[in-house]
Amino acid sequence: MRGTRDPALAEPNPVLLPSALPVIAITAGEPAGIGPDLVAMVAQYGFPARLVAIGDRPLLEARAAALGLPLRTLSCAPCPTDPPETGQLNVEHVPLAVASQAGKLDSRNGPAVIATLDQAIAGCRARRFDALVTAPVHKGVLNDAGIAFTGHTEFLAERCGVPRVVMMLVGDRLRVALATTHVPLKEVPQAITRESLTETLRILNGELARRFGIASPRILVAGLNPHAGESGHLGLEEIDIIVPVLDRLRAEGLDLRGPLSADTLFNPDRLSDADCVLAMYHDQGLPVLKYATFGRGVNITLGLPFIRTSVDHGTALELAGTGEANPGSLVAAIELAIELALRQRAETAPALN
């Protein structure tokens, strides 16, 4: 079983009064990594939102001081009509088990990392937060702590009781979603079934419409095998699984194109009139997006009961505490979370009046 939340870890949640601005929760991620640095950095931006960091308050203050950044942490929300101040950050304190040193992993802090996620999830589900943005965690040290953890995407799905979610990365005008996520390559073919692919495409199509306001999403679907199977000569998954699924969903009205050979799918002519690409596995689609937009890309989990975005990079232990980390991806993740939250507020406002 994954890490169980110890209620004694966290302080009582501050009361967040209804805000005219979106309220965005940000988990600080792995304490020895660049997550705390990035949180201190983004507090210096004038986002049109209220940022609420969930993590160890002394750690955030210490990293800000080490980086020479002004940071005023608050344990309760300011007046909802006051504009956010630069360098001011609401913090929901989740204490670490032991003091953290930049760049030095300590598995004893694993449960606290999980507690920040649980607290953020609870806040989103209670509608205290409009969206969740996550800084990177270190999967290895969490597993060393005895917490079975394969990734944020899978963790959030399990905690929310959602049978299937879709991982999509967004960078500039490019969107790439995945049919499978953190799965060993040898297990990918078995993980792609007619049922799983159908569910993935329905979630992707529905969330592009609901979250991004695209009335009729146009989705390019990659084949699994080289040359999309070359008519069965290089694999049968396209014939046996992908084509039947696409035919069925096209009959339901989805605009799906493929299966397409992945080596020619990512060219400007094909992408010019597409809203998203569905890759069959992690390293089929994400290297292209990260090459084009690394440091500006955003990971979003589709199919959750709330908005969740994240950075497109890892914990970068070697950069922690140095001031050399680039906050670009976290800035982009917050900006996208705000955009989606504002759309969600606009769509739900009539129902609340």
XYZ file of N, CA, C and O in Angstrom, residues 123-203:
324
model
N -7.815 19.418 -0.811
C -8.198 20.807 -1.031
C -8.874 21.020 -2.368
O -9.832 21.795 -2.480
N -8.382 20.330 -3.393
C -9.011 20.445 -4.713
C -10.405 19.831 -4.706
O -11.354 20.401 -5.256
N -10.538 18.681 -4.075
C -11.834 17.999 -4.065
C -12.849 18.753 -3.216
O -14.054 18.690 -3.470
N -12.370 19.490 -2.196
C -13.255 20.317 -1.380
C -13.493 21.687 -2.004
O -14.200 22.513 -1.420
N -12.866 21.934 -3.147
C -12.998 23.194 -3.896
C -12.416 24.381 -3.145
O -12.805 25.522 -3.370
N -11.458 24.114 -2.260
C -10.675 25.213 -1.685
C -9.680 25.726 -2.704
O -9.264 26.883 -2.639
N -9.260 24.845 -3.615
C -8.331 25.212 -4.674
C -9.011 25.022 -6.023
O -9.789 24.081 -6.213
N -8.670 25.898 -6.955
C -9.183 25.764 -8.317
C -8.365 24.781 -9.141
O -8.866 24.230 -10.122
N -7.112 24.586 -8.762
C -6.236 23.712 -9.541
C -5.036 23.328 -8.696
O -4.714 23.982 -7.694
N -4.375 22.265 -9.128
C -3.161 21.772 -8.472
C -2.007 21.799 -9.461
O -2.138 21.330 -10.594
N -0.883 22.352 -9.017
C 0.364 22.339 -9.786
C 1.395 21.605 -8.943
O 1.573 21.921 -7.761
N 2.076 20.625 -9.527
C 3.024 19.827 -8.748
C 4.463 20.067 -9.206
O 4.763 20.032 -10.394
N 5.335 20.303 -8.228
C 6.774 20.317 -8.479
C 7.245 18.863 -8.508
O 6.567 17.967 -8.020
N 8.424 18.596 -9.075
C 8.844 17.202 -9.275
C 9.176 16.471 -7.987
O 9.719 17.051 -7.039
N 8.830 15.182 -7.954
C 9.223 14.302 -6.855
C 10.250 13.305 -7.380
O 10.449 13.173 -8.587
N 10.895 12.607 -6.454
C 11.918 11.624 -6.817
C 11.344 10.234 -6.571
O 11.182 9.807 -5.418
N 11.019 9.524 -7.630
C 10.370 8.215 -7.491
C 11.250 7.231 -6.722
O 10.757 6.434 -5.921
N 12.545 7.260 -6.967
C 13.451 6.309 -6.337
C 13.451 6.420 -4.831
O 13.350 5.412 -4.125
N 13.550 7.645 -4.287
C 13.629 7.793 -2.838
C 12.288 7.483 -2.187
O 12.238 7.003 -1.042
N 11.187 7.718 -2.896
C 9.883 7.343 -2.345
C 9.768 5.826 -2.232
O 9.274 5.297 -1.228
N 10.224 5.128 -3.245
C 10.209 3.666 -3.172
C 11.173 3.153 -2.114
O 10.899 2.155 -1.445
N 12.303 3.830 -1.947
C 13.232 3.461 -0.877
C 12.582 3.627 0.493
O 12.957 2.935 1.460
N 11.619 4.536 0.579
C 10.904 4.760 1.838
C 9.793 3.747 2.057
O 9.058 3.829 3.055
N 9.659 2.795 1.119
C 8.617 1.783 1.237
C 7.287 2.202 0.672
O 6.255 1.579 0.943
N 7.291 3.264 -0.149
C 6.065 3.779 -0.758
C 6.084 3.408 -2.237
O 6.935 3.891 -3.001
N 5.182 2.546 -2.649
C 5.111 2.149 -4.060
C 4.609 3.325 -4.873
O 3.446 3.722 -4.775
N 5.485 3.905 -5.687
C 5.150 5.138 -6.401
C 5.763 5.073 -7.804
O 6.979 5.022 -7.957
N 4.909 5.058 -8.820
C 5.406 5.035 -10.199
C 5.337 6.392 -10.872
O 5.955 6.599 -11.918
N 4.581 7.326 -10.292
C 4.485 8.659 -10.872
C 3.268 9.390 -10.345
O 2.326 8.795 -9.819
N 3.306 10.728 -10.466
C 2.170 11.548 -10.059
C 0.879 11.098 -10.745
O -0.184 11.033 -10.109
N 0.964 10.833 -12.044
C -0.234 10.523 -12.821
C -0.969 9.333 -12.227
O -2.185 9.390 -11.978
N -0.244 8.256 -11.994
C -0.855 7.045 -11.461
C -1.310 7.249 -10.007
O -2.378 6.752 -9.606
N -0.521 7.972 -9.236
C -0.861 8.236 -7.837
C -2.163 9.020 -7.725
O -3.053 8.687 -6.931
N -2.282 10.083 -8.511
C -3.483 10.913 -8.460
C -4.714 10.124 -8.881
O -5.789 10.271 -8.285
N -4.563 9.287 -9.912
C -5.691 8.471 -10.364
C -6.153 7.541 -9.247
O -7.357 7.413 -8.979
N -5.201 6.904 -8.579
C -5.557 5.977 -7.497
C -6.217 6.696 -6.335
O -7.245 6.255 -5.806
N -5.627 7.810 -5.916
C -6.173 8.541 -4.778
C -7.590 9.067 -5.063
O -8.411 9.174 -4.164
N -7.856 9.398 -6.326
C -9.170 9.939 -6.690
C -10.160 8.850 -7.095
O -11.322 9.150 -7.397
N -9.709 7.593 -7.112
C -10.590 6.505 -7.493
C -11.015 6.550 -8.943
O -12.112 6.104 -9.298
N -10.143 7.068 -9.793
C -10.441 7.181 -11.228
C -9.790 5.998 -11.941
O -8.571 5.807 -11.835
N -10.545 5.191 -12.681
C -9.971 3.990 -13.292
C -8.948 4.279 -14.380
O -8.039 3.490 -14.603
N -9.089 5.404 -15.059
C -8.136 5.716 -16.132
C -8.004 7.228 -16.267
O -8.992 7.954 -16.259
N -6.766 7.675 -16.369
C -6.481 9.069 -16.688
C -5.544 9.079 -17.895
O -5.023 8.048 -18.302
N -5.352 10.258 -18.453
C -4.498 10.405 -19.632
C -3.446 11.461 -19.344
O -3.769 12.570 -18.893
N -2.202 11.116 -19.602
C -1.086 12.046 -19.436
C -0.875 12.787 -20.753
O -0.727 12.177 -21.811
N -0.898 14.120 -20.692
C -0.677 14.927 -21.889
C 0.315 16.029 -21.563
O 0.215 16.684 -20.524
N 1.280 16.234 -22.441
C 2.207 17.344 -22.304
C 1.886 18.421 -23.337
O 1.517 18.111 -24.475
N 2.008 19.664 -22.901
C 1.692 20.808 -23.736
C 2.924 21.691 -23.800
O 3.511 22.028 -22.763
N 3.321 22.061 -25.006
C 4.442 22.967 -25.188
C 4.217 23.829 -26.397
O 4.047 23.317 -27.503
N 4.164 25.149 -26.187
C 3.822 26.070 -27.268
C 2.484 25.632 -27.869
O 1.502 25.521 -27.168
N 2.453 25.304 -29.164
C 1.203 24.893 -29.811
C 1.081 23.376 -29.929
O 0.134 22.868 -30.518
N 2.027 22.650 -29.374
C 2.045 21.201 -29.517
C 1.465 20.522 -28.272
O 1.808 20.872 -27.138
N 0.561 19.561 -28.493
C 0.016 18.750 -27.408
C 0.261 17.285 -27.753
O -0.091 16.840 -28.845
N 0.840 16.553 -26.805
C 1.114 15.131 -27.009
C 0.585 14.361 -25.818
O 0.998 14.588 -24.675
N -0.354 13.440 -26.063
C -0.912 12.576 -25.024
C -0.360 11.173 -25.202
O 0.173 10.816 -26.265
N -0.506 10.352 -24.154
C 0.082 9.013 -24.153
C -0.981 7.947 -23.916
O -1.815 8.072 -23.016
N -0.919 6.882 -24.715
C -1.801 5.735 -24.517
C -1.340 4.889 -23.333
O -2.148 4.246 -22.666
N -0.028 4.860 -23.074
C 0.534 4.221 -21.883
C 1.510 5.213 -21.270
O 2.037 6.083 -21.957
N 1.764 5.073 -19.967
C 2.628 6.061 -19.318
C 3.934 5.429 -18.857
O 4.808 5.139 -19.655
N 4.083 5.195 -17.561
C 5.351 4.699 -17.023
C 5.326 3.169 -16.982
O 5.161 2.554 -15.922
N 5.493 2.595 -18.172
C 5.434 1.147 -18.370
C 6.730 0.703 -19.055
O 7.166 1.340 -20.015
N 7.369 -0.368 -18.577
C 8.551 -0.867 -19.295
C 8.207 -1.141 -20.758
O 7.111 -1.613 -21.073
N 9.158 -0.875 -21.639
C 8.889 -0.972 -23.076
C 8.388 -2.357 -23.477
O 7.480 -2.479 -24.310
N 8.917 -3.398 -22.861
C 8.516 -4.748 -23.248
C 7.065 -5.050 -22.883
O 6.460 -5.989 -23.418
N 6.482 -4.242 -21.972
C 5.102 -4.461 -21.554
C 4.104 -3.584 -22.304
O 2.887 -3.727 -22.120
N 4.595 -2.679 -23.148
C 3.706 -1.748 -23.839
C 2.687 -2.457 -24.731
O 1.486 -2.146 -24.667
N 3.086 -3.402 -25.604
C 2.084 -4.023 -26.485
C 0.935 -4.667 -25.723
O -0.230 -4.557 -26.136
N 1.224 -5.323 -24.606
C 0.166 -5.966 -23.830
C -0.720 -4.941 -23.132
O -1.886 -5.222 -22.829
N -0.177 -3.749 -22.872
C -0.944 -2.709 -22.179
C -1.917 -1.990 -23.106
O -2.826 -1.301 -22.626
N -1.716 -2.125 -24.409
C -2.608 -1.462 -25.370
C -3.655 -2.463 -25.836
O -3.376 -3.372 -26.623
N -4.849 -2.298 -25.324
C -5.968 -3.161 -25.699
C -7.045 -2.302 -26.352
O -7.015 -1.065 -26.278
N -8.011 -2.963 -26.964
C -9.110 -2.198 -27.564
C -9.840 -1.384 -26.494
O -10.200 -0.225 -26.719
N -10.042 -1.989 -25.337
C -10.755 -1.292 -24.270
C -9.958 -0.098 -23.765
O -10.500 1.008 -23.618
N -8.670 -0.298 -23.475
C -7.868 0.788 -22.921
C -7.715 1.927 -23.918
O -7.788 3.107 -23.548
N -7.503 1.601 -25.183
C -7.329 2.641 -26.191
C -8.627 3.409 -26.412
O -8.617 4.637 -26.587
N -9.748 2.707 -26.387
C -11.047 3.371 -26.528
C -11.272 4.354 -25.388
O -11.668 5.511 -25.606
N -11.011 3.923 -24.166
C -11.200 4.797 -23.008
C -10.268 6.000 -23.071
O -10.670 7.134 -22.771
N -9.016 5.759 -23.455
C -8.042 6.856 -23.542
C -8.487 7.906 -24.544
O -8.448 9.114 -24.264
N -8.922 7.470 -25.722
C -9.332 8.418 -26.756
C -10.604 9.166 -26.366
O -10.749 10.353 -26.668
N -11.510 8.502 -25.684
C -12.720 9.199 -25.244
C -12.399 10.255 -24.190
O -12.944 11.360 -24.218
N -11.514 9.911 -23.246
C -11.101 10.898 -22.250
C -10.391 12.066 -22.930
O -10.679 13.239 -22.637
